[in-house]
JSON list of C-alpha atoms and ligand atoms in Angstrom, two decimals:
[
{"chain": "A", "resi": 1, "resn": "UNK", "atom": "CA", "xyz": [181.74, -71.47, -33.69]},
{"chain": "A", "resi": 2, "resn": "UNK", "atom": "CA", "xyz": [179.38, -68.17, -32.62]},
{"chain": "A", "resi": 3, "resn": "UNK", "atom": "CA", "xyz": [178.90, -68.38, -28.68]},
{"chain": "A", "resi": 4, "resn": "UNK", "atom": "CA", "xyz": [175.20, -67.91, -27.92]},
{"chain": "A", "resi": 5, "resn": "UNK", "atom": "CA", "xyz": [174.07, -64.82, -26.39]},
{"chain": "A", "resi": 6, "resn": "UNK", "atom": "CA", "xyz": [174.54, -64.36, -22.93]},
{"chain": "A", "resi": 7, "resn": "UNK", "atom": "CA", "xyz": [172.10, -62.18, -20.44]},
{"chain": "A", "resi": 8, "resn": "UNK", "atom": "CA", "xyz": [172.29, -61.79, -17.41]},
{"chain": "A", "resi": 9, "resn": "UNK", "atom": "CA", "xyz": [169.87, -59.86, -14.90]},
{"chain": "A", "resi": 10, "resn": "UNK", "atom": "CA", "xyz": [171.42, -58.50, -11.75]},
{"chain": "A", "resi": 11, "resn": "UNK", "atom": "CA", "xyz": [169.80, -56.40, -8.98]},
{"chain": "A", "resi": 12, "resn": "UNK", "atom": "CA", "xyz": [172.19, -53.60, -7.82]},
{"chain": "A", "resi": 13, "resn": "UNK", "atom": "CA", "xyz": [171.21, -51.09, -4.86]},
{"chain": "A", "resi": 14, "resn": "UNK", "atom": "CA", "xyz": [172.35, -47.93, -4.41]},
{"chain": "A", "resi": 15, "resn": "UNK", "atom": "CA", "xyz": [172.81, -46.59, -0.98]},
{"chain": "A", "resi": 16, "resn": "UNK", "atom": "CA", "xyz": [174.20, -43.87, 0.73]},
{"chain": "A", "resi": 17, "resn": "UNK", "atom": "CA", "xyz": [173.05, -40.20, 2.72]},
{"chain": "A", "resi": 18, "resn": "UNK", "atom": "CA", "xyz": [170.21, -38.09, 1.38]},
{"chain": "A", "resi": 19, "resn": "UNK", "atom": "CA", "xyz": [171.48, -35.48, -1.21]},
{"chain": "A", "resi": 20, "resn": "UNK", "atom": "CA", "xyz": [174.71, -37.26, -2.84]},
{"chain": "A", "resi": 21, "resn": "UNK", "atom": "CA", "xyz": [173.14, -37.99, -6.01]},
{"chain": "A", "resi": 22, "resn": "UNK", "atom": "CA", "xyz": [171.53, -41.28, -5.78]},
{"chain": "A", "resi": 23, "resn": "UNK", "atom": "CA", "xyz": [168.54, -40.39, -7.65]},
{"chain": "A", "resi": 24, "resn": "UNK", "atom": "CA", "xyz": [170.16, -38.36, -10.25]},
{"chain": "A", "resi": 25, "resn": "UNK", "atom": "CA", "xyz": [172.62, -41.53, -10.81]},
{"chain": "A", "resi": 26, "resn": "UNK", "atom": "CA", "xyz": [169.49, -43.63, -11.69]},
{"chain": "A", "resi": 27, "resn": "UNK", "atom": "CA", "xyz": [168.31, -41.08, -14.16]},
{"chain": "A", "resi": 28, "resn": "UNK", "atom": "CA", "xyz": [171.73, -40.40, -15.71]},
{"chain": "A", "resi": 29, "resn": "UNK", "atom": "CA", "xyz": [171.97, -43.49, -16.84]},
{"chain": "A", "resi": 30, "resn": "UNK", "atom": "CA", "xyz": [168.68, -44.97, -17.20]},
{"chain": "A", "resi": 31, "resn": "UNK", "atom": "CA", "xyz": [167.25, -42.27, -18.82]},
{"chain": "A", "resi": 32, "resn": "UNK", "atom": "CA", "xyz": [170.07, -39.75, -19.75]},
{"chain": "A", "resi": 33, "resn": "UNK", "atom": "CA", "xyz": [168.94, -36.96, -18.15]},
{"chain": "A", "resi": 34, "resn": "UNK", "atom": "CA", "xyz": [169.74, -34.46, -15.13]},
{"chain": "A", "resi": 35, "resn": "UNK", "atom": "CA", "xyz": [167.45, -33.32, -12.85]},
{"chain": "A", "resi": 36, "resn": "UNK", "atom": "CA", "xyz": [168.69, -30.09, -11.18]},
{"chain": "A", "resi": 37, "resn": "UNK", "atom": "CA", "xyz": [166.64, -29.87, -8.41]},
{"chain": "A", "resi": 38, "resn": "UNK", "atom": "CA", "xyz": [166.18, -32.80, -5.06]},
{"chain": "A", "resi": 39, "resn": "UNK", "atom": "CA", "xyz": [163.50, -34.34, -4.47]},
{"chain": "A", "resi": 40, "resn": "UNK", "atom": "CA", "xyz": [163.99, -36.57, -1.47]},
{"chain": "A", "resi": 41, "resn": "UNK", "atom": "CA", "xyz": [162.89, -40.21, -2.58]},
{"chain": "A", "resi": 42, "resn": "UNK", "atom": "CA", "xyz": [159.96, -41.56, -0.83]},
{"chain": "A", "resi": 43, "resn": "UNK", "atom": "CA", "xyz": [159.79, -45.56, -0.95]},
{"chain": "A", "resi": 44, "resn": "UNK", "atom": "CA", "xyz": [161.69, -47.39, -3.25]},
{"chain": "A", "resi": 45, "resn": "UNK", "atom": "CA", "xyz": [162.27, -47.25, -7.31]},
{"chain": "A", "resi": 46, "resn": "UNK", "atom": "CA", "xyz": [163.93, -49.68, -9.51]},
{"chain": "A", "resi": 47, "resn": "UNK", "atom": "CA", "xyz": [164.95, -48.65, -12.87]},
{"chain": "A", "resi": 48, "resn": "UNK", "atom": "CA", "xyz": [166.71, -50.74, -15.35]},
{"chain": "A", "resi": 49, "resn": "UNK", "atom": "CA", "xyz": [170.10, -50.08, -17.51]},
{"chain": "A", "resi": 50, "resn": "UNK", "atom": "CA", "xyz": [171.64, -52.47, -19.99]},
{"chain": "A", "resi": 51, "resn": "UNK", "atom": "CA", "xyz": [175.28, -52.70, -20.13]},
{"chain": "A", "resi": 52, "resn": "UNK", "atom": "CA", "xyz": [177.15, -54.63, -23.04]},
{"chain": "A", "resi": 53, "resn": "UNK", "atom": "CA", "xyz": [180.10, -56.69, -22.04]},
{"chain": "A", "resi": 54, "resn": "UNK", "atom": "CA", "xyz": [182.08, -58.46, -24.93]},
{"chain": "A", "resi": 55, "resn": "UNK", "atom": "CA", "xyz": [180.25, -59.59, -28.45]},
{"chain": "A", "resi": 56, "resn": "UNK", "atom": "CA", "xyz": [177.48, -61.27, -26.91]},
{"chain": "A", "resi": 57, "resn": "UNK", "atom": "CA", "xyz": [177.01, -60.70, -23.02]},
{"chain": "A", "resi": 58, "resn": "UNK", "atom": "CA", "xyz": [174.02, -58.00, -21.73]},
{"chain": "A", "resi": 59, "resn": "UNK", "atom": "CA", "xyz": [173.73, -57.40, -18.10]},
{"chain": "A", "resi": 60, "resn": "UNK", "atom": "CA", "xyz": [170.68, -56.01, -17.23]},
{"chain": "A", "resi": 61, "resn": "UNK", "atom": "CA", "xyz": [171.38, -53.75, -14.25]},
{"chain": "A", "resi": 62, "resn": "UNK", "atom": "CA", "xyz": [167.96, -53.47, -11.93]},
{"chain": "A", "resi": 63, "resn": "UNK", "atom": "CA", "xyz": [169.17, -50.71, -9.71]},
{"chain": "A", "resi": 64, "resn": "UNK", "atom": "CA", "xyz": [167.23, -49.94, -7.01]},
{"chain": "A", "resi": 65, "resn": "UNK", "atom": "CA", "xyz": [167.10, -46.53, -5.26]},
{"chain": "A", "resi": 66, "resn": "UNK", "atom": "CA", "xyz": [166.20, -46.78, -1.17]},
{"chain": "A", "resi": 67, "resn": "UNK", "atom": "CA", "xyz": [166.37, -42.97, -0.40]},
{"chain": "A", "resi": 68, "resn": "UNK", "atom": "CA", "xyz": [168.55, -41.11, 1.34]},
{"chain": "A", "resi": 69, "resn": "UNK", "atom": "CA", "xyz": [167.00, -41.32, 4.84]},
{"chain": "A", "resi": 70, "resn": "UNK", "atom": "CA", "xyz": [168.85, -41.83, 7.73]},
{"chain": "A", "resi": 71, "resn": "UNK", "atom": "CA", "xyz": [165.55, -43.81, 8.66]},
{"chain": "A", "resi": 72, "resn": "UNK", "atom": "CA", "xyz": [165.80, -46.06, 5.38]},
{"chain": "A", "resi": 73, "resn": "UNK", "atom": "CA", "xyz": [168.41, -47.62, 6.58]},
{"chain": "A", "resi": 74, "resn": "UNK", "atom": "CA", "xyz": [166.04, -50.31, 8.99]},
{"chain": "A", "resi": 75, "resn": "UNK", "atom": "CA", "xyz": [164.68, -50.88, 5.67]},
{"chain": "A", "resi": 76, "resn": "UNK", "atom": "CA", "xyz": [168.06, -52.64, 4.91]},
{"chain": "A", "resi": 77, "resn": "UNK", "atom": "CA", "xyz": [167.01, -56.04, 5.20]},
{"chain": "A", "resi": 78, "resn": "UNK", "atom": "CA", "xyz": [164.18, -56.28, 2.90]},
{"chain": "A", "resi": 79, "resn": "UNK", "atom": "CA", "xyz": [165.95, -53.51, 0.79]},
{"chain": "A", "resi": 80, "resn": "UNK", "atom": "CA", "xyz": [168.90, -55.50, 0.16]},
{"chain": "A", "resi": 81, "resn": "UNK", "atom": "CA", "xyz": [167.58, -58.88, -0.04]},
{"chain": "A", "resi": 82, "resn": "UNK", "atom": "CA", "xyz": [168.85, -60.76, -3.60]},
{"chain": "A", "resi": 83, "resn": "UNK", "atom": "CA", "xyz": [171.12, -58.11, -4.63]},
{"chain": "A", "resi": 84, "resn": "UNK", "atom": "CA", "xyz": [174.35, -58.96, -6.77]},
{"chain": "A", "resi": 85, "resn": "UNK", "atom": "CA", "xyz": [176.00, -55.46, -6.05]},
{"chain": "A", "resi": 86, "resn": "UNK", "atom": "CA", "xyz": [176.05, -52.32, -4.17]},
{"chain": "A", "resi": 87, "resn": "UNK", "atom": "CA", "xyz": [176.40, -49.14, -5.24]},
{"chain": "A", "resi": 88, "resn": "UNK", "atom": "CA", "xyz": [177.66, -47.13, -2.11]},
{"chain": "A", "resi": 89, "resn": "UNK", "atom": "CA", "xyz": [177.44, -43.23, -3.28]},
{"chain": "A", "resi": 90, "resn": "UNK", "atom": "CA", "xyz": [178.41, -40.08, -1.24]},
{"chain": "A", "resi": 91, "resn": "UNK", "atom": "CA", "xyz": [179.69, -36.64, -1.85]},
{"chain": "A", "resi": 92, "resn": "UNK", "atom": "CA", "xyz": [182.92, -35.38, -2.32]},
{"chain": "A", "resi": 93, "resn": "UNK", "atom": "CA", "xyz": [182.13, -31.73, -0.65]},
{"chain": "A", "resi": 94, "resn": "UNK", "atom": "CA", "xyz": [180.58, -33.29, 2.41]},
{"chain": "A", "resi": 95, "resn": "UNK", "atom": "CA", "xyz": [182.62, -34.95, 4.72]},
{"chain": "A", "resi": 96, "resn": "UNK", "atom": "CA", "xyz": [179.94, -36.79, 6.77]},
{"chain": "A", "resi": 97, "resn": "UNK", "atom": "CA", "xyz": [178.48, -38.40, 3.46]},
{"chain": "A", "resi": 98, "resn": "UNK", "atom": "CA", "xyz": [182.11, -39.89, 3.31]},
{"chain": "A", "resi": 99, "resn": "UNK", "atom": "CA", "xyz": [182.51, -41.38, 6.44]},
{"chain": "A", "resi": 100, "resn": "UNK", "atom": "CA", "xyz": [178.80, -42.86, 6.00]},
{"chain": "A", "resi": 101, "resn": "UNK", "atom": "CA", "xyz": [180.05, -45.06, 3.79]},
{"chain": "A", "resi": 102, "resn": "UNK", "atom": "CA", "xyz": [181.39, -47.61, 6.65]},
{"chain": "A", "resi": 103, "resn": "UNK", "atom": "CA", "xyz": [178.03, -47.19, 7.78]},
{"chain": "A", "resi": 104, "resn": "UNK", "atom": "CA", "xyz": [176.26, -47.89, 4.94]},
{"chain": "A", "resi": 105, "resn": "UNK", "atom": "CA", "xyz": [178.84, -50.57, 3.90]},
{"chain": "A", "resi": 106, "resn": "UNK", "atom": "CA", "xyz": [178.31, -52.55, 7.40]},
{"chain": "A", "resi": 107, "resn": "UNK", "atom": "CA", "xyz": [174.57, -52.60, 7.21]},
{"chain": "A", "resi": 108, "resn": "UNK", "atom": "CA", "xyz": [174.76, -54.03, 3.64]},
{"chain": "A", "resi": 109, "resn": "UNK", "atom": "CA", "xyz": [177.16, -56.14, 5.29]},
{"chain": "A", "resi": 110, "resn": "UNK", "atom": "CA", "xyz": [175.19, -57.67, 7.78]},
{"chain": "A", "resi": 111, "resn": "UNK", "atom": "CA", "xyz": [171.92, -57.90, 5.63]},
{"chain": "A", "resi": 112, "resn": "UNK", "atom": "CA", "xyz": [173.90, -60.15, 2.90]},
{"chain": "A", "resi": 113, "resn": "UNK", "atom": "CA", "xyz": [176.00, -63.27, 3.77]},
{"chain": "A", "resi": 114, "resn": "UNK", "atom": "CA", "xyz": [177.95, -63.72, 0.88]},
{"chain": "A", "resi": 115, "resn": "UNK", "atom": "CA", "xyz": [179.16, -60.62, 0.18]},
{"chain": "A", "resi": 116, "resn": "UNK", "atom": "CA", "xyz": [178.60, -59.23, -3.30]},
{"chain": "A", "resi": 117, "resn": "UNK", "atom": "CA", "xyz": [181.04, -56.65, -5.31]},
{"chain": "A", "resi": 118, "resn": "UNK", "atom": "CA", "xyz": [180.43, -52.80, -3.87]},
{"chain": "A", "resi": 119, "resn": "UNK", "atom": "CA", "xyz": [181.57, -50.22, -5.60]},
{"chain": "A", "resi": 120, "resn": "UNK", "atom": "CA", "xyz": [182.17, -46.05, -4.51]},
{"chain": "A", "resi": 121, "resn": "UNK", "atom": "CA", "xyz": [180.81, -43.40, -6.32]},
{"chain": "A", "resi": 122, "resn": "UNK", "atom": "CA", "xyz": [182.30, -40.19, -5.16]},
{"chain": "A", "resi": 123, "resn": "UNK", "atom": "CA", "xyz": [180.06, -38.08, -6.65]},
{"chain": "A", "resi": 124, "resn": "UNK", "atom": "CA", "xyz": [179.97, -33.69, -7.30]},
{"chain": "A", "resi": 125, "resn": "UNK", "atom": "CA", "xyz": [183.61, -33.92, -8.72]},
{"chain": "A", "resi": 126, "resn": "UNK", "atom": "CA", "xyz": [182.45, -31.09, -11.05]},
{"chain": "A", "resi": 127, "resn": "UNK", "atom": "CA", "xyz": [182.27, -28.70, -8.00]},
{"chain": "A", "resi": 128, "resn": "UNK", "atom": "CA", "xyz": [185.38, -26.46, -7.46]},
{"chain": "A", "resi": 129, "resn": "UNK", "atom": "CA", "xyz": [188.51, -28.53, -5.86]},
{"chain": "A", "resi": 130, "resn": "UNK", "atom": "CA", "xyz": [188.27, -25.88, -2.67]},
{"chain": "A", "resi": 131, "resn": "UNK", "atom": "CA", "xyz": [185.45, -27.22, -1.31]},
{"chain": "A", "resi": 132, "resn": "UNK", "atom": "CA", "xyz": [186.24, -31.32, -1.47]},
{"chain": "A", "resi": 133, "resn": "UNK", "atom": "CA", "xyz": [186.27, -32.56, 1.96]},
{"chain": "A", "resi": 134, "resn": "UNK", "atom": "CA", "xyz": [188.17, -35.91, 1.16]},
{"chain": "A", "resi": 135, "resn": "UNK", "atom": "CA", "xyz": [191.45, -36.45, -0.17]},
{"chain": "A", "resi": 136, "resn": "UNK", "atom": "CA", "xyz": [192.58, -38.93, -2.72]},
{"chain": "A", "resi": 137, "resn": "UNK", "atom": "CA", "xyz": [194.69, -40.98, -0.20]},
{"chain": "A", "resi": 138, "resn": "UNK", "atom": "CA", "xyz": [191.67, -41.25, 1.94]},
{"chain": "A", "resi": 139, "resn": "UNK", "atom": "CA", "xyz": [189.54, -42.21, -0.18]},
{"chain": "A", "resi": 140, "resn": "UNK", "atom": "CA", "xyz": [192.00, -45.24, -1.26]},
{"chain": "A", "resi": 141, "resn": "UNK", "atom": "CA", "xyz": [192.24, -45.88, 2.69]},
{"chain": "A", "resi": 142, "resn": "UNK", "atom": "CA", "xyz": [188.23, -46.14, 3.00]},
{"chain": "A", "resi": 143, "resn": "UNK", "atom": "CA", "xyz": [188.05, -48.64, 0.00]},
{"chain": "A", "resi": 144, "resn": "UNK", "atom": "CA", "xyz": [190.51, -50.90, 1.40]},
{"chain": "A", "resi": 145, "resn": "UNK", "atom": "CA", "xyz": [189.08, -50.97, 5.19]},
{"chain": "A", "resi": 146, "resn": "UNK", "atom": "CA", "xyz": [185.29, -51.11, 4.06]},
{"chain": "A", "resi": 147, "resn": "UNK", "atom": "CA", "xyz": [186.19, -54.08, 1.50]},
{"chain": "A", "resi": 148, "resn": "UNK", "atom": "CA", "xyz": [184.90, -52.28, -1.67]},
{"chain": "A", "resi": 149, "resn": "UNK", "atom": "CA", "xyz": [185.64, -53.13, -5.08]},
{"chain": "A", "resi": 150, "resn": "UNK", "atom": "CA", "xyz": [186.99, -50.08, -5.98]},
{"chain": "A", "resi": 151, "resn": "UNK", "atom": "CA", "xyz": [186.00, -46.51, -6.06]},
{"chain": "A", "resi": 152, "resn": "UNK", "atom": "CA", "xyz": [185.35, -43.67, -9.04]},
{"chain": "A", "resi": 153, "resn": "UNK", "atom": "CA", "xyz": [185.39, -40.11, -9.08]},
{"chain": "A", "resi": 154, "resn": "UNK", "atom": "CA", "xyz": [182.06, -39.03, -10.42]},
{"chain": "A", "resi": 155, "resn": "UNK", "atom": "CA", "xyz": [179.68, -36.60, -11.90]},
{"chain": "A", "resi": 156, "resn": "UNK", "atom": "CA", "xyz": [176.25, -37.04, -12.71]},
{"chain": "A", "resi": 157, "resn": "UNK", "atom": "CA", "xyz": [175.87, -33.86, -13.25]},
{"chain": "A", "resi": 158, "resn": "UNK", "atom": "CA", "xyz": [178.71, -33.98, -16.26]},
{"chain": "A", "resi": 159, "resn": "UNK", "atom": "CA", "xyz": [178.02, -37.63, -16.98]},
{"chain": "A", "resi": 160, "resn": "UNK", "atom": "CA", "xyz": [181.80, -38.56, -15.67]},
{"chain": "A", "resi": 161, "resn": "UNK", "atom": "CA", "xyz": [183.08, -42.33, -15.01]},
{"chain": "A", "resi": 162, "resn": "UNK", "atom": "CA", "xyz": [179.01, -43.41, -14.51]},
{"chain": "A", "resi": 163, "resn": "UNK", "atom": "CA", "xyz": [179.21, -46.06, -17.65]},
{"chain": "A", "resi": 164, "resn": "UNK", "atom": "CA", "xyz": [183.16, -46.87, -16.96]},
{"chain": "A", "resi": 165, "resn": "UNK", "atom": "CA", "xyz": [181.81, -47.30, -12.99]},
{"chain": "A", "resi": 166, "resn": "UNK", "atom": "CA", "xyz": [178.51, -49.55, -14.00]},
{"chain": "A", "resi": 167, "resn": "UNK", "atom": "CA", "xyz": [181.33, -52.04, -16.63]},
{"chain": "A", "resi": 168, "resn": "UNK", "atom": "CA", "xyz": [183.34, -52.36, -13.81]},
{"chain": "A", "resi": 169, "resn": "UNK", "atom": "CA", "xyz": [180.68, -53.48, -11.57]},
{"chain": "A", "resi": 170, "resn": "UNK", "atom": "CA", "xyz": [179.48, -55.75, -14.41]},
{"chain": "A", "resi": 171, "resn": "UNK", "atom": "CA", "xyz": [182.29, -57.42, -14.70]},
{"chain": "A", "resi": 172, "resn": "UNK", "atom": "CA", "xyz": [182.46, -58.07, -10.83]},
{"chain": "A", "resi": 173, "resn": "UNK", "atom": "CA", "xyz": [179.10, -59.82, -10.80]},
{"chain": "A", "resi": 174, "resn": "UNK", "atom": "CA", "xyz": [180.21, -61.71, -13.51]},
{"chain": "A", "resi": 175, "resn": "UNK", "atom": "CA", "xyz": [183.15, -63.05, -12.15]},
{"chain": "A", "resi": 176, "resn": "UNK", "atom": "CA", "xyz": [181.67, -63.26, -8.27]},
{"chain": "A", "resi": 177, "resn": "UNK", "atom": "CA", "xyz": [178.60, -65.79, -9.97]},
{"chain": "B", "resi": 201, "resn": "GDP", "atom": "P1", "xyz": [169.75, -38.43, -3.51]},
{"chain": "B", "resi": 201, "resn": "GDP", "atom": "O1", "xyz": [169.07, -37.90, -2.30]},
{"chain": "B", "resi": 201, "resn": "GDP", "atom": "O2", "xyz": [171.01, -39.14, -3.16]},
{"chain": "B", "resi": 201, "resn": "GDP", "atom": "O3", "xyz": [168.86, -39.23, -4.39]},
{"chain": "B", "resi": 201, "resn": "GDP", "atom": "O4", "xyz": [170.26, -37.14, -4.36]},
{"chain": "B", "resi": 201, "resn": "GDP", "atom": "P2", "xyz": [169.62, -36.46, -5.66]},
{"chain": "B", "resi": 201, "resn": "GDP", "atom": "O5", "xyz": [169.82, -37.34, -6.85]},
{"chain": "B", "resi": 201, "resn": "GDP", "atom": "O6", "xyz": [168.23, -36.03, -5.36]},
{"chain": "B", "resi": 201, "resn": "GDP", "atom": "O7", "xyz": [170.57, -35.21, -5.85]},
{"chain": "B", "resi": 201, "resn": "GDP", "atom": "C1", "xyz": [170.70, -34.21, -4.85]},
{"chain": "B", "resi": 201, "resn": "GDP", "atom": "C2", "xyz": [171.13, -32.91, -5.49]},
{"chain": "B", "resi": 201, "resn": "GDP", "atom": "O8", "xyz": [172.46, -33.01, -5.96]},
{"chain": "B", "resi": 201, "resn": "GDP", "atom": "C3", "xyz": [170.28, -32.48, -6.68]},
{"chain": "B", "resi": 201, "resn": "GDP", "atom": "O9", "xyz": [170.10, -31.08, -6.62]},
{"chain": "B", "resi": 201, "resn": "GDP", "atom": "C4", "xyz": [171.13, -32.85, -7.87]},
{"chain": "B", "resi": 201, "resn": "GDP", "atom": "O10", "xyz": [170.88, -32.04, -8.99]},
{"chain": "B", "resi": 201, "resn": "GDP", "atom": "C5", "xyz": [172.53, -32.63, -7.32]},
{"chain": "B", "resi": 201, "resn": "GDP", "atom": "N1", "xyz": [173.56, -33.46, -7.97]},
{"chain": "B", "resi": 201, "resn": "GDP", "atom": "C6", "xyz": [173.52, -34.79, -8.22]},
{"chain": "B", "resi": 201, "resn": "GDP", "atom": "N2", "xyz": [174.65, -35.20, -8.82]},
{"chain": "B", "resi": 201, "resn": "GDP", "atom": "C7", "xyz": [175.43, -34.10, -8.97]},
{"chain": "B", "resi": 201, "resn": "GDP", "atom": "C8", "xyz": [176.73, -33.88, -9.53]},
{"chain": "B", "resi": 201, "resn": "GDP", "atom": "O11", "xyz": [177.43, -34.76, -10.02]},
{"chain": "B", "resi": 201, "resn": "GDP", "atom": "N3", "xyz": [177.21, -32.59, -9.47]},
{"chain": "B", "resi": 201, "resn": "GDP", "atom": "C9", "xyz": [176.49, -31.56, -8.93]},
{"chain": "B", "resi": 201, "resn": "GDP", "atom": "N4", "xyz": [177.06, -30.36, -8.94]},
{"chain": "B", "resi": 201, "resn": "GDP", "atom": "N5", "xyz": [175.26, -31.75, -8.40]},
{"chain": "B", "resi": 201, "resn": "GDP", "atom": "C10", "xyz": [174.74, -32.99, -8.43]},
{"chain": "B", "resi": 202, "resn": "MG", "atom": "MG1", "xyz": [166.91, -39.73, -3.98]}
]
């Protein structure tokens, strides 16, 4: 017997400093493109990405982009309100975009009670190994003190690990419902 189609529609945010890529994430993969140059985000944009899982199941990601701000972040509450999973992102040549993360991870912390899957992007792997700030073993460390899901080595720029990263988080949500 066929198993009826399964869709499911799940509202992810993506958080973390100004500058890591946030922005460029959501139009990677929403609308396969790069854009080269930053724009900081003003407000608050939602674009949507479909990601197959199986014959028959469709999650509907509605990812929603609060700016990199330091201010943003007392927009938490109303921000992160209903969301299924977090998208923490930071990059890898910046150290204090790394150790926002906790930060970042807490606030979504205290904004949702029962804590959803959260995922690391560590995004600008493209750029020359000399100027990471963050080590492997650290970045293992971080994911297992902050209580994420997992973390991924990323470039938007290159499209690296984005779709493998969004599956993964798919498949969290699934399993966490
Ligand atoms: P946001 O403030 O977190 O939304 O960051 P943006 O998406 O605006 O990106 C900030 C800058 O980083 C832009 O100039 C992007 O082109 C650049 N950028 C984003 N992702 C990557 C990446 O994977 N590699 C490199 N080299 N640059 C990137
Ligand atoms: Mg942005």
């Amino acid at each position: 017997m066929a198993s009826s189609p399964l869709e499911y529609t799940k509202k992810v945010i993506v958080i973390g400093d100004s500058a890591v890529g946030k922005t460029s994430f959501i139009a990677r993969v929403t609308e396969g493109r790069f854009i080269s140059d930053h724009k900081a985000t003003i407000g608050v944009d939602c674009a949507v990405k479909s990601i197959k899982r199986g014959e028959s199941t469709t999650i509907r990601l509605a990812l929603w982009d609060i700016g990199g701000q330091e201010a943003f972040r007392g927009l938490m509450p109303q921000f992160a309100r209903g969301s299924s999973g977090i998208i923490i992102v930071c990059d890898v040549t910046r150290k204090a975009t790394v150790d926002a993360v906790r930060i970042w991870k807490n606030e979504a912390d205290k904004v949702l009670t029962k804590l959803p899957p959260c995922i690391l992007l560590v995004n600008k792997f493209d750029l020359p190994k000399h100027i990471h700030s963050v080590s492997i073993e650290e970045l293992d460390t971080l994911t297992e003190e902050c209580k994420l899901s997992g973390w991924f080595q990323t470039s938007v720029k290159e499209n690296v690990n984005l779709q493998v990263s969004l599956e993964d988080l798919s498949d969290l949500m699934v399993q966490f419902d």
